[in-house]
XYZ file of C-alpha atoms in Angstrom:
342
model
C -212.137 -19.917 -63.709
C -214.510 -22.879 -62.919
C -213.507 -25.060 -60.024
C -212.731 -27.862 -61.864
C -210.636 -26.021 -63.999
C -209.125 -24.625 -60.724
C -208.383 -27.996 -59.729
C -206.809 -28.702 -63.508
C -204.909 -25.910 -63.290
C -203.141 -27.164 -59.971
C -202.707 -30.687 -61.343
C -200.730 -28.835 -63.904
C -198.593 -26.692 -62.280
C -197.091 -29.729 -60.260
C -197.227 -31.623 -63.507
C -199.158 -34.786 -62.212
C -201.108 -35.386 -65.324
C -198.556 -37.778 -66.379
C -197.210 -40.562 -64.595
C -194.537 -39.305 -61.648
C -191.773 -41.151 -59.698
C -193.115 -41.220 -55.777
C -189.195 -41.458 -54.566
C -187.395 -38.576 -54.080
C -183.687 -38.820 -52.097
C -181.760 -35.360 -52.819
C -183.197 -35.683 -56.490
C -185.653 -37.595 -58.157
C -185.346 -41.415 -58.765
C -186.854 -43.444 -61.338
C -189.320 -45.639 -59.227
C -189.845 -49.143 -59.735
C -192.696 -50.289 -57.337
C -195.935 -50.812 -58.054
C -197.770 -47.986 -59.726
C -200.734 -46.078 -57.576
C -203.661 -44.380 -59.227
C -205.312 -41.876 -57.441
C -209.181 -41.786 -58.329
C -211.136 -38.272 -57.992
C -213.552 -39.358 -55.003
C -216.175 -36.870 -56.604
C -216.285 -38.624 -60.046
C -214.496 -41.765 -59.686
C -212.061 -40.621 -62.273
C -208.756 -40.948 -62.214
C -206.201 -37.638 -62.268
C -202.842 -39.227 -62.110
C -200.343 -42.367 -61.474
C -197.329 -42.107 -59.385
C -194.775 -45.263 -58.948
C -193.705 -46.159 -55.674
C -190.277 -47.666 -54.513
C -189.150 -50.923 -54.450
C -187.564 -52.201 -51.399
C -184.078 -51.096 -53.454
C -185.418 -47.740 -53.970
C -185.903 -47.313 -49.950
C -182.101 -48.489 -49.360
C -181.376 -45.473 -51.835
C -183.763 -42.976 -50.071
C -182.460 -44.656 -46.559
C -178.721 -43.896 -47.678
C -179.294 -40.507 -48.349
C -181.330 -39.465 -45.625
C -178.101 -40.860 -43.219
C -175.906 -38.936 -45.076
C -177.852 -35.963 -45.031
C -178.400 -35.975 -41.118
C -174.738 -36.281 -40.663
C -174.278 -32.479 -42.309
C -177.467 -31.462 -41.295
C -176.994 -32.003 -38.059
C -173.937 -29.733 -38.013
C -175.665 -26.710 -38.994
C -176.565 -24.602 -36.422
C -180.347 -24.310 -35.296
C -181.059 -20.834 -36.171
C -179.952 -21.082 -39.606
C -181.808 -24.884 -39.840
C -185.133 -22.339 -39.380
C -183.976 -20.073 -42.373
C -184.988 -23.086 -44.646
C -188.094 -23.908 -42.489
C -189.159 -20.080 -43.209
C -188.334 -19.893 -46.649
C -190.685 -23.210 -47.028
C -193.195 -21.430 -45.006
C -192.779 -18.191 -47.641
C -193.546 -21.116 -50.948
C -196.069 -22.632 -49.104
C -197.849 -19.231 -48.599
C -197.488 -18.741 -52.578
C -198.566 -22.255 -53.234
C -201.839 -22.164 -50.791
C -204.380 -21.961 -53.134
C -202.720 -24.424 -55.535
C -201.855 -26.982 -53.117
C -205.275 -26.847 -51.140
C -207.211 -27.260 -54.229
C -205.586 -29.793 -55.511
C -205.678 -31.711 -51.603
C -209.746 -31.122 -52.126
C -209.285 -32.637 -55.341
C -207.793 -35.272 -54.099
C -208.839 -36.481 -50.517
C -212.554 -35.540 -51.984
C -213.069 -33.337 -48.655
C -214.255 -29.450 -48.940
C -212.238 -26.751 -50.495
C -212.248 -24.708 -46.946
C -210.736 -27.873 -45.900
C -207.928 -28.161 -48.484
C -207.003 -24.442 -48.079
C -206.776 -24.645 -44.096
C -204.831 -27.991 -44.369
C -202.304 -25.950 -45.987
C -202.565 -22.788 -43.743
C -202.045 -25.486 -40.768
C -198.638 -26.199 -42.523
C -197.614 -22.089 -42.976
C -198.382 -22.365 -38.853
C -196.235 -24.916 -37.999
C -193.579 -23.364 -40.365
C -194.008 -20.218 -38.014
C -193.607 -22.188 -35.130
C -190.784 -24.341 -35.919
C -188.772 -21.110 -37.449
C -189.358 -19.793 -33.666
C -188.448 -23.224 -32.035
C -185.244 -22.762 -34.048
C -184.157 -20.128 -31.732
C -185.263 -21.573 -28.520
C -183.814 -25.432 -27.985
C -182.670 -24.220 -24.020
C -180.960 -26.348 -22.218
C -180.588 -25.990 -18.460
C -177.047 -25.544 -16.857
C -176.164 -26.969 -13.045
C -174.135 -26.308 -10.554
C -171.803 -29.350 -10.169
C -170.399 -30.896 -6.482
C -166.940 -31.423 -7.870
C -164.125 -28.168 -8.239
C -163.952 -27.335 -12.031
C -166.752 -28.771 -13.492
C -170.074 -27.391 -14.613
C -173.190 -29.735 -16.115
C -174.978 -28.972 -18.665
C -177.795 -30.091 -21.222
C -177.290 -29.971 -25.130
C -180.140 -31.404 -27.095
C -178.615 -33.895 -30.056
C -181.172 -34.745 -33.283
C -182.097 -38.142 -33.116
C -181.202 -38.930 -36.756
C -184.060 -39.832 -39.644
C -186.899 -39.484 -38.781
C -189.669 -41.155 -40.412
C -193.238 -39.753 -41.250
C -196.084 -42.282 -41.946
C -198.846 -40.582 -43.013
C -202.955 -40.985 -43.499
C -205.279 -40.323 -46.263
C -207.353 -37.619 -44.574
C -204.787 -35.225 -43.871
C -202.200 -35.470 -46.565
C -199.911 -32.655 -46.259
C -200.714 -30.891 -42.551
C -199.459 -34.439 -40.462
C -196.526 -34.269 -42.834
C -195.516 -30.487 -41.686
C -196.384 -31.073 -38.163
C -193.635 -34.059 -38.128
C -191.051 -33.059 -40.979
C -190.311 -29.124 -39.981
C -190.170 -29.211 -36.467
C -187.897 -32.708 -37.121
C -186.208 -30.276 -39.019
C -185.213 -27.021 -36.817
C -183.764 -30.108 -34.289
C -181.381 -31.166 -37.080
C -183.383 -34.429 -38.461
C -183.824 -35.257 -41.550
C -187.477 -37.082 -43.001
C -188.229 -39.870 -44.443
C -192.020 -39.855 -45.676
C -194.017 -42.643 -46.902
C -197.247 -40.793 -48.021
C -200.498 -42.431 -47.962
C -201.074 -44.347 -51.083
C -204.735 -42.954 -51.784
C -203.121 -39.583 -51.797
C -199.784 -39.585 -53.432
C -199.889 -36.696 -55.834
C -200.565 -34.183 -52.901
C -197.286 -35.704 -51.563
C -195.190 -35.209 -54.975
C -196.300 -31.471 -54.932
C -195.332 -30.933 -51.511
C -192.087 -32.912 -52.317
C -191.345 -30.192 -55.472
C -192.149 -26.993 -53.105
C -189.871 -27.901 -50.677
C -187.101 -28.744 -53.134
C -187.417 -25.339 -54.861
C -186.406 -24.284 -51.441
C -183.679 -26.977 -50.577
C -182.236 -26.746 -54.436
C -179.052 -25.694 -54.491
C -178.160 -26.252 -50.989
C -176.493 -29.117 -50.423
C -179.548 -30.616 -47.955
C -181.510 -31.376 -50.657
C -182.522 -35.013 -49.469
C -183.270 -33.976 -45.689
C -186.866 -34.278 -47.139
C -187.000 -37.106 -48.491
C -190.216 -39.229 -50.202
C -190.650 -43.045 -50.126
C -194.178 -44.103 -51.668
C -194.735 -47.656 -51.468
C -196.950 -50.196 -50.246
C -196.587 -51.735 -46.852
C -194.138 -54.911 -48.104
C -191.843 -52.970 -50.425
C -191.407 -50.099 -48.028
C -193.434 -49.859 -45.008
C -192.140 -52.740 -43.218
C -188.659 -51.558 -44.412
C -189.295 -48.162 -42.686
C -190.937 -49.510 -39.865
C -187.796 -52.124 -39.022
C -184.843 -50.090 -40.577
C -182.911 -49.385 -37.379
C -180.951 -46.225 -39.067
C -184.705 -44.915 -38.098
C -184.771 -44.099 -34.179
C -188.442 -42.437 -34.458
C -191.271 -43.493 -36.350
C -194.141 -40.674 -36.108
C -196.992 -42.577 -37.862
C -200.523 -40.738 -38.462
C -204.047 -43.722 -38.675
C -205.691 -46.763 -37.151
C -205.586 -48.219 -34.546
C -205.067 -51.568 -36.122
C -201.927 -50.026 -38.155
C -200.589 -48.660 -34.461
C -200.512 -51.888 -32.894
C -198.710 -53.542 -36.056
C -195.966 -50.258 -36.228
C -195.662 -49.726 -32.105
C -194.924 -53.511 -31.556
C -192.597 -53.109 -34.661
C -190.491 -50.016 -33.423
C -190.639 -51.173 -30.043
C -188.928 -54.779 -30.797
C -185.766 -52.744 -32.040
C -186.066 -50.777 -28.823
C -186.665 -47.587 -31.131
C -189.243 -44.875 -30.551
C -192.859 -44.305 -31.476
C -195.169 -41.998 -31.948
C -198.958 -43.067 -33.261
C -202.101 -40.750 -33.266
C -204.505 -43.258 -34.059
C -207.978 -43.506 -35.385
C -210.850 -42.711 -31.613
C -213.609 -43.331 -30.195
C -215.026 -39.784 -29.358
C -217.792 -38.784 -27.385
C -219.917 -35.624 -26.310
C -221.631 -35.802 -23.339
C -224.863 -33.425 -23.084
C -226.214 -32.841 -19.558
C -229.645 -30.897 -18.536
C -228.224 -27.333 -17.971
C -226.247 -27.155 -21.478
C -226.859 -24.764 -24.128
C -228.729 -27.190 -26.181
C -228.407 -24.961 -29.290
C -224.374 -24.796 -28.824
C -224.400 -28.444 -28.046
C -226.003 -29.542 -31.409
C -223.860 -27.089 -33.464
C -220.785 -28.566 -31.940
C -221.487 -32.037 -32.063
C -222.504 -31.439 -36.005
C -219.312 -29.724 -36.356
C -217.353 -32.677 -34.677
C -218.628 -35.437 -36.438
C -219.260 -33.812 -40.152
C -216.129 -32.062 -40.352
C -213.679 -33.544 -42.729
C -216.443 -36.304 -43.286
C -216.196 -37.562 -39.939
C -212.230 -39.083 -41.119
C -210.666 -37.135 -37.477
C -208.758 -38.558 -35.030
C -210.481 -35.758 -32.681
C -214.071 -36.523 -34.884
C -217.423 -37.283 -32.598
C -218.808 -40.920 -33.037
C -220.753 -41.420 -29.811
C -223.405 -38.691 -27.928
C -223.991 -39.036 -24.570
C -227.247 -37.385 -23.768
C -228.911 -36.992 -21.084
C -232.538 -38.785 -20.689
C -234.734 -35.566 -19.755
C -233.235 -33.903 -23.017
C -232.625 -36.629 -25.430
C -235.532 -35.648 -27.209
C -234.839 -31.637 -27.766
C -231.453 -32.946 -28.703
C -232.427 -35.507 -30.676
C -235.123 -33.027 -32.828
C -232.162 -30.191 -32.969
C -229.626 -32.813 -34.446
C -231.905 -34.236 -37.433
C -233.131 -30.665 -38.392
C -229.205 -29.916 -38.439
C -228.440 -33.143 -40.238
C -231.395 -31.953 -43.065
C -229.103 -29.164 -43.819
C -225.990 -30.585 -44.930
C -224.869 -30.381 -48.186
C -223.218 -32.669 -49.897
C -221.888 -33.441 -53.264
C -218.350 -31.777 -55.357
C -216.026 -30.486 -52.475
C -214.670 -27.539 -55.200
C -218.015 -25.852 -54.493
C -217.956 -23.520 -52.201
C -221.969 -24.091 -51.544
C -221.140 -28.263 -50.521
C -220.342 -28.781 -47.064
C -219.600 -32.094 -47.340
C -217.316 -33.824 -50.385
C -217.467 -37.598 -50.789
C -214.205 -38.392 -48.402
């Protein structure tokens, strides 16, 4: 089987040829936002609509998410990692499906897509661990009959704002270790990549189905009026964990912070290597290549300045363009192309 009829085949399997509903609150609702297309990068193509929520369609997803951290919360830690492993187990079964159709999607190499998706079976492992291990430290109290003690409570829903460039790893990083602590997740996927976020949404619910915590993952697409800035402000929300620029961190800190709630950004850099005389030259130029070509150069961590010193600029300078000749570029499903058009 071709590539492209790799990728197909994975559009298929999460049936996203058609048009799908980008809300999902315990079950699927029928959306009625405004409709995203997302475009294959490589051809300019498109492979499939999804409808985001309306501001009404958040309230629902909002609702449910509550409701779902109030039983959630109840169930003990341990057993909160059961369901984090068993997502881990559909995620392993859905790797090579999910990370071609993220390659597909973002436009970024299929090594890429595959190890986006092995970074969320890693966190799975981790959080199913974490499950077992939320310690709290007991203290020897000054008063007769009384002992202190520290018991960690789940902060509520949590929600997930997440970036073009990594559509389903930030998501797993937040959502399951939110999880094992007894949150529940509200996501609002990028809009450039919403049909990586339906597929996730579908694994994890073959997991959750049946449980009775079917909407602690829960899935809000929408653009930034209809449900962004309701995410952003909802105060039912105590943490915001959102994933891109820094222009979209200043707008969502000052946001979170004016209802006193809690933020965390990891926002767009401003990298830089810094080459002095005694480096391995050789080493140098592979990793700076590495730094700033990987995923396109669309990294938080990705290199944008070199800092080089003046007796070497020149070797370094010679060792980067012959290293710049080689790059490959063109469909990220080829396993030849080391750069997709991201």
């Amino acid at each position: 089987m071709s590539a492209v009829d790799k990728a197909q085949a994975a559009i298929d399997k999460y049936g996203l040829a058609d048009s799908s509903s980008g809300v999902f609150a315990g079950q699927w609702l029928e959306a009625r936002g405004e409709v995203f297309t997302s475009d294959d990068p490589t051809t300019g193509n498109p492979i499939g609509d999804v409808v985001g929520g309306s501001t009404e369609d958040y309230e629902l997803v909002a609702t449910a998410s509550l409701a779902a951290f109030e039983r959630w919360r109840m169930v003990p830690a341990p057993q909160r990692g059961e369901f984090v492993r068993l997502i881990g187990v559909a995620l392993r079964e859905h790797k090579t499906d999910l990370g071609t159709l993220v390659s597909r999607e973002t436009g970024k190499g299929l090594a890429e897509g595959l190890g986006e998706v092995q970074e969320m079976i890693d966190v799975a492992d981790f959080a199913v661990g974490l499950s077992r291990q939320l310690y709290g430290l007991t203290m020897p109290s000054e008063r007769p009959d009384h002992r202190l003690f520290e018991q960690w409570h789940p902060l509520g829903p949590v929600g997930v704002i997440t970036a073009f460039n990594f559509p389903v790893a930030v998501w797993a990083w937040n959502a399951l270790i939110g999880a094992v602590c007894g949150d529940t997740i509200i996501w609002k996927p990028s809009p450039i990549t919403p049909l990586s976020a339906v597929a996730v949404t579908k694994i994890v619910n073959e997991v959750m189905a049946g449980s009775g915590h079917e909407a602690v993952f829960s899935l809000a697409l929408g653009g930034v009026d209809d449900v962004g800035d309701a995410l952003v402000n909802d105060p039912r929300v105590p943490l915001i964990s959102a994933t891109g620029s820094c222009r979209m961190g200043r707008e969502v800190g000052v946001a979170v912070a004016r209802r006193l709630g809690r933020s965390l950004l990891e926002l767009g850099g401003n990298n830089a290597v810094i080459v002095l005389p005694d480096a391995d030259l050789e080493l140098a130029a592979r990793g700076a290549v590495f730094s700033a070509v990987g995923t396109s150069g669309q990294r938080c961590t990705s290199l944008r300045r070199l800092l080089v010193h003046r007796s070497i600029s020149s070797d370094m300078e010679k060792r980067l363009v012959n290293a710049y000749q080689g790059i490959s570029i063109g469909d990220p499903l080829d396993e030849n192309v080391l750069m997709g058009p991201l």
